[in-house]
Amino acid sequence: MRCVVTGSGGQLGRCLVRRLEAHAGHEVVWAPDRAGFDLSDPDAIASLFETGAGQGATVLFNAAAYTAVDRCESEQPLAHRVNAEAPAQLARRCLEADCLLVHVSTDYVFSGRGHTPWKEDAPTAPINAYGRSKLLGEQAVAEIDPDALVVRTSWVFGPGRNFVAAIVDQARKRRSGELTGPLAVVDDQVGSPTWAGHLADGLIALAERALGADGSGEPPRGLYHLSGSGSTTWFDFARVILDRTGFGDLEIVRRKTHELDLPAQRPAFSVLDTSRAAACGVRLPAWEEGLDAHLASPEGAALMESGAR
């Protein structure tokens, strides 16, 4: 596969580039970050396959999005341009260029009012501006090119700013005395943490199957769910992070989401049913394995070192 990876500066984008570059059978022809390819600029998307940067690509992994959930509430026009309009333009350009689009979406398209994992055909009802913009984006992609892959995922963590790093940073500051009092984490949201490295592997595997690169069965097309196996709460996730990074003695208390008074609502239950991807032979490891893999990565090693001090 000759690949373009948008959003290469983000958690997933970085892992996609690393995985593809380490694979002898694939080539990254262009991997722009936000500065190099602004999804809010229609002209940039229009010239994607004409300037030379994306010429000859067979797969475009769209790992770029406006993911600041709370800021999306006050910056809805920007969120709409990046998360809804840009994927539609990408789908048109990829269809014209005979390039497979792999577009990444989110568990936030669901209301969170449920207790069983969400299937791909479950009714969508996003409860915040971010979720609404992402839903419009995935709907546009599906309408323009039904053969494109739209992959919803959840609670992603990897290289860069993420929940794991934030928890360790808060723990380190309490150990040093910079902050006092117990660490408070919400316990009324349930989801599936997903390591970006495992997600990148899964996306690449789906793309290979879609292009017939692995020679197996009916090629996947359309909508899939892909996230770390198992589920947990943010509180329990934080507890495991602390235990595995040398902060097992740190006190942690439970909070309710409404106590945080955040601009955007969060779905209470966003576990995704990943059986459709599993039927294609693509299943991600347990979220705990993802955490271990992250902590064994160069970025994770730095976190482990901060816990050891």
Coordinates of C-alpha atoms in Angstrom, one line a residue:
M1 CA 0.0 0.0 0.0
R2 CA 1.1 3.5 -0.8
C3 CA -0.3 5.6 2.1
V4 CA -1.2 9.1 3.0
V5 CA -1.7 9.7 6.7
T6 CA -3.4 12.9 7.8
G7 CA -3.0 14.1 11.3
S8 CA 0.5 12.6 11.6
G9 CA 1.2 14.8 14.7
G10 CA -1.6 13.2 16.7
Q11 CA -1.5 10.1 18.8
L12 CA -3.0 7.8 16.2
G13 CA -1.3 9.5 13.3
R14 CA 2.2 9.0 14.8
C15 CA 1.5 5.3 15.4
L16 CA 0.2 4.8 11.9
V17 CA 3.3 6.3 10.4
R18 CA 5.5 4.2 12.7
R19 CA 3.7 1.0 11.8
L20 CA 3.5 1.6 8.1
E21 CA 7.2 2.6 7.9
A22 CA 8.2 -0.6 9.8
H23 CA 6.2 -2.7 7.3
A24 CA 8.2 -3.8 4.3
G25 CA 5.2 -4.1 2.1
H26 CA 3.9 -0.5 2.6
E27 CA 5.1 3.0 1.9
V28 CA 4.2 6.3 3.4
V29 CA 4.1 8.8 0.5
W30 CA 2.9 11.7 2.6
A31 CA 2.2 12.2 6.3
P32 CA 1.4 15.8 7.0
D33 CA 0.6 17.2 10.4
R34 CA -1.9 20.0 11.0
A35 CA 0.6 22.7 9.9
G36 CA 1.3 20.8 6.6
F37 CA -2.3 20.0 5.8
D38 CA -5.1 22.0 7.3
L39 CA -8.4 20.1 7.1
S40 CA -10.3 23.4 7.6
D41 CA -8.9 24.7 4.3
P42 CA -11.0 23.4 1.4
D43 CA -8.3 24.4 -1.2
A44 CA -5.8 22.2 0.5
I45 CA -8.1 19.2 0.2
A46 CA -9.0 20.0 -3.4
S47 CA -5.3 19.8 -4.4
L48 CA -4.5 16.7 -2.3
F49 CA -3.8 14.5 -5.3
E50 CA -2.7 17.2 -7.7
T51 CA 0.3 18.8 -6.0
G52 CA 2.5 15.7 -6.0
A53 CA 2.3 15.0 -2.3
G54 CA -0.5 12.5 -2.5
Q55 CA -0.1 11.3 -6.1
G56 CA -0.1 7.6 -6.5
A57 CA -1.5 6.9 -3.0
T58 CA -3.7 3.8 -2.7
V59 CA -4.9 4.4 0.8
L60 CA -5.6 7.6 2.8
F61 CA -5.8 7.2 6.6
N62 CA -7.7 10.2 7.9
A63 CA -6.5 10.4 11.5
A64 CA -7.0 14.1 11.7
A65 CA -9.9 15.6 13.6
Y66 CA -10.9 18.5 15.9
T67 CA -11.0 16.5 19.1
A68 CA -11.1 19.2 21.8
V69 CA -14.5 18.0 23.1
D70 CA -15.3 21.0 25.3
R71 CA -14.0 23.6 22.9
C72 CA -16.2 22.1 20.2
E73 CA -19.1 23.6 22.1
S74 CA -17.9 27.1 21.7
E75 CA -16.2 26.6 18.3
Q76 CA -18.9 24.7 16.5
P77 CA -18.2 26.2 13.0
L78 CA -14.6 25.1 13.1
A79 CA -15.6 21.6 14.5
H80 CA -18.1 21.3 11.6
R81 CA -15.5 22.3 9.0
V82 CA -12.9 19.8 10.2
N83 CA -15.0 16.9 11.4
A84 CA -18.0 17.1 8.9
E85 CA -17.1 19.0 5.8
A86 CA -13.5 17.9 5.4
P87 CA -14.2 14.1 5.5
A88 CA -16.8 14.7 2.8
Q89 CA -14.3 16.4 0.6
L90 CA -11.7 13.7 1.3
A91 CA -14.2 11.0 0.3
R92 CA -14.9 12.8 -3.0
R93 CA -11.2 13.3 -3.8
C94 CA -10.3 9.7 -2.8
L95 CA -13.2 8.3 -5.0
E96 CA -11.9 10.3 -8.0
A97 CA -8.3 9.2 -7.4
D98 CA -9.3 5.5 -6.8
C99 CA -7.8 5.7 -3.4
L100 CA -9.3 3.8 -0.4
L101 CA -10.3 6.2 2.4
V102 CA -10.0 4.9 6.0
H103 CA -11.8 7.5 8.1
V104 CA -11.6 7.4 11.9
S105 CA -14.7 8.3 13.9
T106 CA -15.8 8.0 17.5
D107 CA -17.9 6.4 20.2
Y108 CA -19.3 9.9 20.9
V109 CA -21.9 9.5 18.1
F110 CA -23.9 7.5 20.6
S111 CA -26.0 8.9 23.5
G112 CA -24.4 6.7 26.1
R113 CA -27.8 5.8 27.5
G114 CA -27.4 2.0 27.4
H115 CA -25.8 -1.0 29.0
T116 CA -24.8 -3.3 26.1
P117 CA -22.0 -2.6 23.6
W118 CA -23.1 -0.5 20.7
K119 CA -23.3 -2.2 17.3
E120 CA -22.6 -0.4 14.1
D121 CA -26.3 -0.2 13.2
A122 CA -27.4 1.0 16.7
P123 CA -29.3 4.3 16.6
T124 CA -27.0 7.3 16.9
A125 CA -27.8 10.3 19.1
P126 CA -24.8 12.4 20.0
I127 CA -25.1 14.6 23.1
N128 CA -22.4 17.1 22.3
A129 CA -21.1 19.2 19.4
Y130 CA -18.1 17.0 18.9
G131 CA -20.2 13.9 18.5
R132 CA -22.6 15.7 16.2
S133 CA -19.8 16.9 13.9
K134 CA -18.2 13.5 13.8
L135 CA -21.5 11.8 12.9
L136 CA -22.1 14.2 10.1
G137 CA -18.6 13.4 8.8
E138 CA -19.0 9.7 8.8
Q139 CA -22.5 9.9 7.2
A140 CA -21.1 12.1 4.4
V141 CA -18.3 9.6 3.8
A142 CA -20.7 6.7 3.6
E143 CA -23.0 8.5 1.2
I144 CA -20.2 9.6 -1.1
D145 CA -18.3 6.3 -1.2
P146 CA -20.0 3.3 0.3
D147 CA -16.7 1.3 -0.2
A148 CA -14.8 3.6 2.1
L149 CA -14.0 2.3 5.6
V150 CA -15.4 4.3 8.5
V151 CA -14.0 3.1 11.8
R152 CA -15.3 4.2 15.2
T153 CA -13.0 3.9 18.2
S154 CA -12.9 5.0 21.8
W155 CA -10.8 6.4 24.6
V156 CA -7.6 6.5 22.5
F157 CA -4.2 7.0 24.3
G158 CA -0.8 7.0 22.8
P159 CA 2.2 9.3 22.1
G160 CA 1.4 12.9 23.0
R161 CA -1.2 14.4 25.3
N162 CA -3.6 11.7 26.7
F163 CA -5.3 10.4 29.8
V164 CA -2.4 8.2 30.9
A165 CA 0.1 11.1 30.7
A166 CA -2.3 13.4 32.5
I167 CA -2.8 10.9 35.4
V168 CA 0.9 10.3 35.8
D169 CA 1.6 14.1 35.7
Q170 CA -1.0 14.7 38.4
A171 CA 0.5 11.9 40.5
R172 CA 4.1 13.2 40.1
K173 CA 3.0 16.7 41.2
R174 CA 1.4 15.3 44.3
R175 CA 4.4 13.2 45.2
S176 CA 6.7 16.3 44.8
G177 CA 4.4 18.5 46.9
E178 CA 3.6 20.8 44.0
L179 CA -0.1 19.7 44.5
T180 CA -1.9 18.4 47.6
G181 CA -5.0 16.4 48.2
P182 CA -6.2 13.2 46.6
L183 CA -6.5 12.7 42.8
A184 CA -10.2 12.8 41.8
V185 CA -11.4 10.8 38.8
V186 CA -14.9 10.2 37.5
D187 CA -16.4 6.7 38.0
D188 CA -19.7 7.0 36.1
Q189 CA -18.4 6.7 32.5
V190 CA -17.8 3.3 31.1
G191 CA -15.7 2.7 27.9
S192 CA -12.9 0.8 26.3
P193 CA -9.4 2.4 26.4
T194 CA -7.6 1.9 23.1
W195 CA -3.9 2.1 22.6
A196 CA -3.1 4.0 19.4
G197 CA -0.5 1.4 18.4
H198 CA -3.0 -1.4 18.5
L199 CA -5.6 0.8 16.7
A200 CA -3.1 1.6 14.0
D201 CA -2.5 -2.2 13.5
G202 CA -6.2 -2.8 13.2
L203 CA -6.8 0.0 10.7
I204 CA -3.9 -1.2 8.6
A205 CA -5.2 -4.8 8.7
L206 CA -8.7 -3.6 7.6
A207 CA -7.2 -1.6 4.8
E208 CA -5.2 -4.6 3.6
R209 CA -8.3 -6.8 3.6
A210 CA -10.3 -4.1 1.8
L211 CA -7.7 -4.0 -1.0
G212 CA -7.4 -7.8 -1.1
A213 CA -3.8 -7.6 0.0
D214 CA -4.2 -10.6 2.3
G215 CA -6.2 -12.6 -0.2
S216 CA -8.9 -13.6 2.4
G217 CA -12.7 -13.5 2.0
E218 CA -15.0 -10.7 1.1
P219 CA -13.2 -7.3 1.4
P220 CA -14.5 -5.2 4.3
R221 CA -16.4 -2.0 3.4
G222 CA -18.4 0.6 5.3
L223 CA -18.7 1.0 9.0
Y224 CA -16.7 -0.9 11.7
H225 CA -16.1 -0.6 15.4
L226 CA -12.5 -1.1 16.7
S227 CA -11.4 -0.6 20.3
G228 CA -9.5 -2.2 23.0
S229 CA -11.1 -5.4 24.3
G230 CA -12.9 -5.2 27.6
S231 CA -14.2 -2.2 29.4
T232 CA -13.6 -0.1 32.5
T233 CA -14.4 3.3 34.1
W234 CA -12.0 6.3 34.0
F235 CA -11.6 5.8 37.8
D236 CA -10.5 2.1 37.4
F237 CA -8.4 3.0 34.4
A238 CA -6.6 5.6 36.5
R239 CA -6.1 3.2 39.4
V240 CA -4.4 0.7 37.0
I241 CA -2.2 3.4 35.5
L242 CA -1.0 4.5 39.0
D243 CA -0.3 1.0 40.1
R244 CA 1.8 0.3 37.0
T245 CA 3.8 3.5 37.0
G246 CA 5.0 3.5 40.5
F247 CA 2.3 5.5 42.2
G248 CA 0.3 2.7 43.8
D249 CA 0.4 4.5 47.1
L250 CA -1.4 7.6 45.8
E251 CA -4.9 8.2 47.1
I252 CA -7.6 8.5 44.5
V253 CA -11.2 9.4 45.0
R254 CA -14.4 8.9 42.9
R255 CA -16.2 11.8 41.3
K256 CA -19.4 12.1 39.3
T257 CA -19.3 13.6 35.8
H258 CA -21.8 16.3 36.7
E259 CA -19.6 17.6 39.5
L260 CA -17.0 18.7 36.9
D261 CA -19.4 21.1 35.3
L262 CA -17.8 20.7 31.9
P263 CA -19.1 22.5 28.8
A264 CA -19.8 19.3 26.9
Q265 CA -21.8 16.3 28.1
R266 CA -20.1 12.9 28.0
P267 CA -21.8 9.6 27.2
A268 CA -22.1 7.4 30.3
F269 CA -21.7 4.1 28.4
S270 CA -19.7 4.0 25.2
V271 CA -18.5 0.4 24.9
L272 CA -18.4 -0.6 21.3
D273 CA -19.3 -4.0 19.9
T274 CA -16.4 -5.0 17.7
S275 CA -17.7 -8.3 16.5
R276 CA -18.0 -7.1 12.9
A277 CA -14.3 -6.4 12.6
A278 CA -13.5 -9.6 14.5
A279 CA -15.4 -11.5 11.8
C280 CA -12.9 -10.0 9.3
G281 CA -10.1 -11.4 11.5
V282 CA -9.3 -8.0 13.1
R283 CA -9.6 -7.8 16.9
L284 CA -7.6 -5.6 19.2
P285 CA -6.0 -6.9 22.4
A286 CA -7.4 -6.2 25.9
W287 CA -7.1 -2.5 27.0
E288 CA -4.7 -3.6 29.8
E289 CA -2.3 -5.1 27.2
G290 CA -2.6 -1.8 25.4
L291 CA -1.6 0.1 28.5
D292 CA 1.4 -2.3 29.0
A293 CA 2.5 -1.8 25.4
H294 CA 2.2 2.0 25.8
L295 CA 4.3 1.9 29.0
A296 CA 6.9 -0.1 27.1
S297 CA 7.1 2.4 24.3
P298 CA 9.6 5.3 24.3
E299 CA 6.9 7.7 25.5
G300 CA 5.8 5.3 28.2
A301 CA 9.3 4.8 29.4
A302 CA 9.5 8.4 30.3
L303 CA 6.3 8.1 32.4
M304 CA 7.7 5.0 34.1
E305 CA 10.9 6.9 35.0
S306 CA 8.9 9.8 36.5
G307 CA 7.1 7.3 38.7
A308 CA 10.3 5.7 39.9
R309 CA 11.7 9.0 41.2

